[in-house]
């Protein structure tokens, strides 16, 4: 199966691949019962993967773990490694999941409690503590994986002319799989330990369609 733009992508049955040149995702789904081969092409993995999964969840060769395994990371929560279990009769229960309250009045999203995603940099299910500054901004770019760019606009006062000038700052923040954002949404981020070379903030709250362009004092 080939990418429409470059023709270099090839994925197997029931798998998900990404073109190295244009960055689009291609999912190839094959069903023995239906006997059909379908291709789904989308650019934003986190916003469209649920739709793809819901569409093909009844097919015999499609499963959610195939999507999760594209990440080169350890796909289990470290808290439950080497856990001691009591002997005796085993009772089938739902998979254990650990989550926490980040505090500061931020509510833990339902997806973090009931979801199955694994993200060690998530402020709700990972080992990241929120401390320091709490900022708000407008989503400017979602092209990176699990990282967004937010734009913060403000006014800078020039004493000589007694006027304000428009300024803005771009800020990179980690986006947990518990959230789904689009360009223009207003988000609240909290400062955490350095997660990468440029990421020092984590998304804590998302306000849909409430981003109004406007400058204010910084």
Tab-separated table of C-alpha atoms in Angstrom:
chain	number	residue	atom	x	y	z
A	1	UNK	CA	0.000	0.000	0.000
A	2	UNK	CA	1.443	3.354	-1.028
A	3	UNK	CA	1.239	6.908	0.167
A	4	UNK	CA	-0.735	9.142	-2.172
A	5	UNK	CA	1.940	11.816	-2.022
A	6	UNK	CA	5.215	9.915	-2.325
A	7	UNK	CA	4.296	6.284	-3.004
A	8	UNK	CA	6.909	4.928	-0.600
A	9	UNK	CA	4.819	3.681	2.308
A	10	UNK	CA	3.956	0.016	2.674
A	11	UNK	CA	2.113	-1.456	5.665
A	12	UNK	CA	1.016	-4.972	6.438
A	13	UNK	CA	-2.365	-6.436	7.219
A	14	UNK	CA	-4.030	-4.883	10.236
A	15	UNK	CA	-1.110	-2.579	10.848
A	16	UNK	CA	-0.464	1.134	10.964
A	17	UNK	CA	2.390	2.845	9.161
A	18	UNK	CA	3.678	6.353	8.707
A	19	UNK	CA	5.294	7.881	5.656
A	20	UNK	CA	8.784	9.158	6.433
A	21	UNK	CA	8.538	11.886	3.811
A	22	UNK	CA	5.136	13.506	4.294
A	23	UNK	CA	4.300	12.256	7.808
A	24	UNK	CA	0.811	10.905	7.075
A	25	UNK	CA	-0.500	7.738	8.695
A	26	UNK	CA	-1.925	4.873	6.665
A	27	UNK	CA	-3.881	2.043	8.257
A	28	UNK	CA	-4.414	-1.147	6.272
A	29	UNK	CA	-7.231	-3.316	7.609
A	30	UNK	CA	-8.063	-6.758	6.273
A	31	UNK	CA	-10.904	-8.991	7.440
A	32	UNK	CA	-11.194	-12.704	6.781
A	33	UNK	CA	-14.935	-12.594	7.436
A	34	UNK	CA	-15.647	-9.668	5.190
A	35	UNK	CA	-12.853	-10.388	2.769
A	36	UNK	CA	-12.145	-6.723	2.194
A	37	UNK	CA	-9.036	-4.629	2.205
A	38	UNK	CA	-9.450	-1.015	3.165
A	39	UNK	CA	-7.066	1.878	3.609
A	40	UNK	CA	-7.524	4.798	5.952
A	41	UNK	CA	-5.277	7.826	5.522
A	42	UNK	CA	-5.135	10.549	8.148
A	43	UNK	CA	-2.590	13.116	9.268
A	44	UNK	CA	-3.399	13.508	12.960
A	45	UNK	CA	-2.989	10.211	14.781
A	46	UNK	CA	-4.492	11.143	18.152
A	47	UNK	CA	-7.646	12.855	16.862
A	48	UNK	CA	-8.616	10.229	14.296
A	49	UNK	CA	-7.491	6.915	15.750
A	50	UNK	CA	-10.683	6.426	17.790
A	51	UNK	CA	-12.811	6.850	14.680
A	52	UNK	CA	-10.761	4.283	12.821
A	53	UNK	CA	-10.915	1.847	15.724
A	54	UNK	CA	-14.682	2.253	16.165
A	55	UNK	CA	-15.222	1.613	12.479
A	56	UNK	CA	-13.227	-1.608	12.352
A	57	UNK	CA	-13.462	-2.959	15.891
A	58	UNK	CA	-15.772	-5.806	14.788
A	59	UNK	CA	-13.246	-7.127	12.279
A	60	UNK	CA	-11.187	-10.094	13.312
A	61	UNK	CA	-7.697	-8.802	12.488
A	62	UNK	CA	-7.991	-5.293	13.929
A	63	UNK	CA	-7.238	-4.502	17.547
A	64	UNK	CA	-6.302	-1.471	19.602
A	65	UNK	CA	-2.846	-2.765	20.701
A	66	UNK	CA	-1.643	-2.681	17.088
A	67	UNK	CA	-2.103	1.084	17.171
A	68	UNK	CA	-0.415	1.470	20.536
A	69	UNK	CA	2.640	-0.521	19.543
A	70	UNK	CA	3.808	2.017	16.976
A	71	UNK	CA	5.318	3.984	19.844
A	72	UNK	CA	8.851	2.976	20.741
A	73	UNK	CA	8.190	3.065	24.459
A	74	UNK	CA	7.468	0.644	27.279
A	75	UNK	CA	3.731	0.028	27.022
A	76	UNK	CA	3.011	-0.727	30.685
A	77	UNK	CA	2.737	1.390	33.787
A	78	UNK	CA	5.876	0.992	35.874
A	79	UNK	CA	3.885	0.921	39.107
A	80	UNK	CA	2.540	-2.581	38.422
A	81	UNK	CA	5.861	-4.199	37.549
A	82	UNK	CA	7.003	-6.993	39.900
A	83	UNK	CA	3.750	-6.730	41.844
A	84	UNK	CA	3.218	-9.407	44.476
A	85	UNK	CA	-0.027	-11.344	44.078
A	86	UNK	CA	-1.668	-13.473	46.740
A	87	UNK	CA	-2.056	-17.183	46.127
A	88	UNK	CA	-5.359	-18.960	45.727
A	89	UNK	CA	-8.178	-18.700	43.254
A	90	UNK	CA	-7.774	-15.950	40.682
A	91	UNK	CA	-10.717	-13.710	39.950
A	92	UNK	CA	-10.957	-12.131	36.531
A	93	UNK	CA	-11.003	-8.386	37.032
A	94	UNK	CA	-10.405	-5.382	34.883
A	95	UNK	CA	-6.828	-4.335	34.263
A	96	UNK	CA	-5.363	-2.298	37.092
A	97	UNK	CA	-4.764	1.338	36.316
A	98	UNK	CA	-3.017	3.961	38.392
A	99	UNK	CA	-3.804	7.647	38.205
A	100	UNK	CA	-3.390	10.651	40.470
A	101	UNK	CA	-4.737	14.091	41.233
A	102	UNK	CA	-2.332	16.809	40.131
A	103	UNK	CA	-3.877	19.259	42.603
A	104	UNK	CA	-4.255	23.025	42.146
A	105	UNK	CA	-7.948	22.525	41.378
A	106	UNK	CA	-7.435	20.621	38.113
A	107	UNK	CA	-9.826	17.731	37.549
A	108	UNK	CA	-8.509	14.381	36.360
A	109	UNK	CA	-10.076	13.627	32.940
A	110	UNK	CA	-12.245	10.534	32.564
A	111	UNK	CA	-10.019	9.232	29.778
A	112	UNK	CA	-7.083	9.131	32.195
A	113	UNK	CA	-9.113	7.067	34.672
A	114	UNK	CA	-10.932	4.700	32.319
A	115	UNK	CA	-8.602	4.750	29.310
A	116	UNK	CA	-5.924	2.259	28.326
A	117	UNK	CA	-3.213	4.556	27.009
A	118	UNK	CA	0.292	4.490	28.465
A	119	UNK	CA	2.203	7.744	28.735
A	120	UNK	CA	4.936	8.155	31.340
A	121	UNK	CA	4.978	11.920	30.741
A	122	UNK	CA	1.252	12.301	31.421
A	123	UNK	CA	0.574	14.449	34.515
A	124	UNK	CA	-2.344	12.188	35.521
A	125	UNK	CA	-1.004	8.657	34.850
A	126	UNK	CA	2.756	9.235	34.691
A	127	UNK	CA	5.586	10.232	36.999
A	128	UNK	CA	5.491	13.953	36.222
A	129	UNK	CA	4.799	16.501	38.955
A	130	UNK	CA	3.242	19.875	38.219
A	131	UNK	CA	4.934	22.754	40.013
A	132	UNK	CA	5.844	26.301	39.154
A	133	UNK	CA	3.993	28.517	36.710
A	134	UNK	CA	0.473	27.963	35.384
A	135	UNK	CA	-0.068	29.563	31.961
A	136	UNK	CA	-2.822	29.765	29.367
A	137	UNK	CA	-2.553	30.042	25.619
A	138	UNK	CA	-4.098	29.202	22.271
A	139	UNK	CA	-3.166	26.047	20.372
A	140	UNK	CA	-1.057	27.108	17.407
A	141	UNK	CA	0.193	23.765	16.036
A	142	UNK	CA	-0.552	20.068	16.595
A	143	UNK	CA	1.847	18.609	14.035
A	144	UNK	CA	4.134	16.933	16.560
A	145	UNK	CA	3.400	13.665	18.342
A	146	UNK	CA	2.168	14.234	21.910
A	147	UNK	CA	3.467	17.806	21.785
A	148	UNK	CA	1.681	21.010	20.838
A	149	UNK	CA	2.752	24.607	20.289
A	150	UNK	CA	0.690	27.232	22.080
A	151	UNK	CA	0.741	30.954	21.308
A	152	UNK	CA	0.579	33.537	24.104
A	153	UNK	CA	-0.215	37.084	23.000
A	154	UNK	CA	0.431	40.113	25.170
A	155	UNK	CA	1.033	43.878	25.043
A	156	UNK	CA	4.409	45.446	25.748
A	157	UNK	CA	4.514	49.057	26.918
A	158	UNK	CA	6.990	51.488	25.288
A	159	UNK	CA	7.632	54.357	27.768
A	160	UNK	CA	9.135	56.681	25.167
A	161	UNK	CA	6.020	56.723	23.004
A	162	UNK	CA	3.558	55.848	25.774
A	163	UNK	CA	2.072	53.180	23.558
A	164	UNK	CA	1.637	49.426	23.621
A	165	UNK	CA	2.996	47.093	20.973
A	166	UNK	CA	1.761	43.625	20.153
A	167	UNK	CA	4.012	40.731	21.031
A	168	UNK	CA	3.667	36.988	21.307
A	169	UNK	CA	5.566	33.972	22.567
A	170	UNK	CA	5.363	30.379	21.352
A	171	UNK	CA	5.552	27.636	23.959
A	172	UNK	CA	5.942	23.875	23.534
A	173	UNK	CA	3.870	21.688	25.872
A	174	UNK	CA	3.359	17.962	26.250
A	175	UNK	CA	-0.136	16.782	25.330
A	176	UNK	CA	-1.420	13.717	27.142
A	177	UNK	CA	-3.498	11.218	25.094
A	178	UNK	CA	-6.312	11.994	27.548
A	179	UNK	CA	-6.941	15.254	25.671
A	180	UNK	CA	-8.040	15.952	22.096
A	181	UNK	CA	-7.230	19.430	20.878
A	182	UNK	CA	-7.483	21.369	17.656
A	183	UNK	CA	-5.864	24.551	16.444
A	184	UNK	CA	-7.618	27.486	18.110
A	185	UNK	CA	-8.540	25.763	21.376
A	186	UNK	CA	-7.551	27.460	24.611
A	187	UNK	CA	-5.447	25.319	26.941
A	188	UNK	CA	-4.027	25.652	30.429
A	189	UNK	CA	-0.517	24.298	30.956
A	190	UNK	CA	1.499	23.715	34.098
A	191	UNK	CA	5.249	23.780	34.541
A	192	UNK	CA	6.997	20.471	35.167
A	193	UNK	CA	10.484	19.011	34.949
A	194	UNK	CA	12.176	19.143	31.524
A	195	UNK	CA	10.587	16.449	29.355
A	196	UNK	CA	12.797	17.098	26.331
A	197	UNK	CA	15.093	19.763	24.926
A	198	UNK	CA	12.291	22.318	24.559
A	199	UNK	CA	9.315	20.945	26.530
A	200	UNK	CA	8.872	22.125	30.132
A	201	UNK	CA	5.090	22.346	30.375
A	202	UNK	CA	2.192	19.881	30.438
A	203	UNK	CA	-1.400	20.392	29.321
A	204	UNK	CA	-3.816	20.301	32.272
A	205	UNK	CA	-7.088	21.661	30.873
A	206	UNK	CA	-8.639	22.214	27.443
A	207	UNK	CA	-11.373	24.728	26.626
A	208	UNK	CA	-12.950	24.008	23.255
A	209	UNK	CA	-13.715	26.860	20.846
A	210	UNK	CA	-13.123	29.588	23.400
A	211	UNK	CA	-10.031	31.084	21.849
A	212	UNK	CA	-10.656	34.747	21.130
A	213	UNK	CA	-7.811	36.682	19.578
A	214	UNK	CA	-6.807	39.574	21.750
A	215	UNK	CA	-3.771	41.117	23.322
A	216	UNK	CA	-3.435	41.940	26.997
A	217	UNK	CA	-0.767	43.023	29.421
A	218	UNK	CA	1.831	40.319	29.991
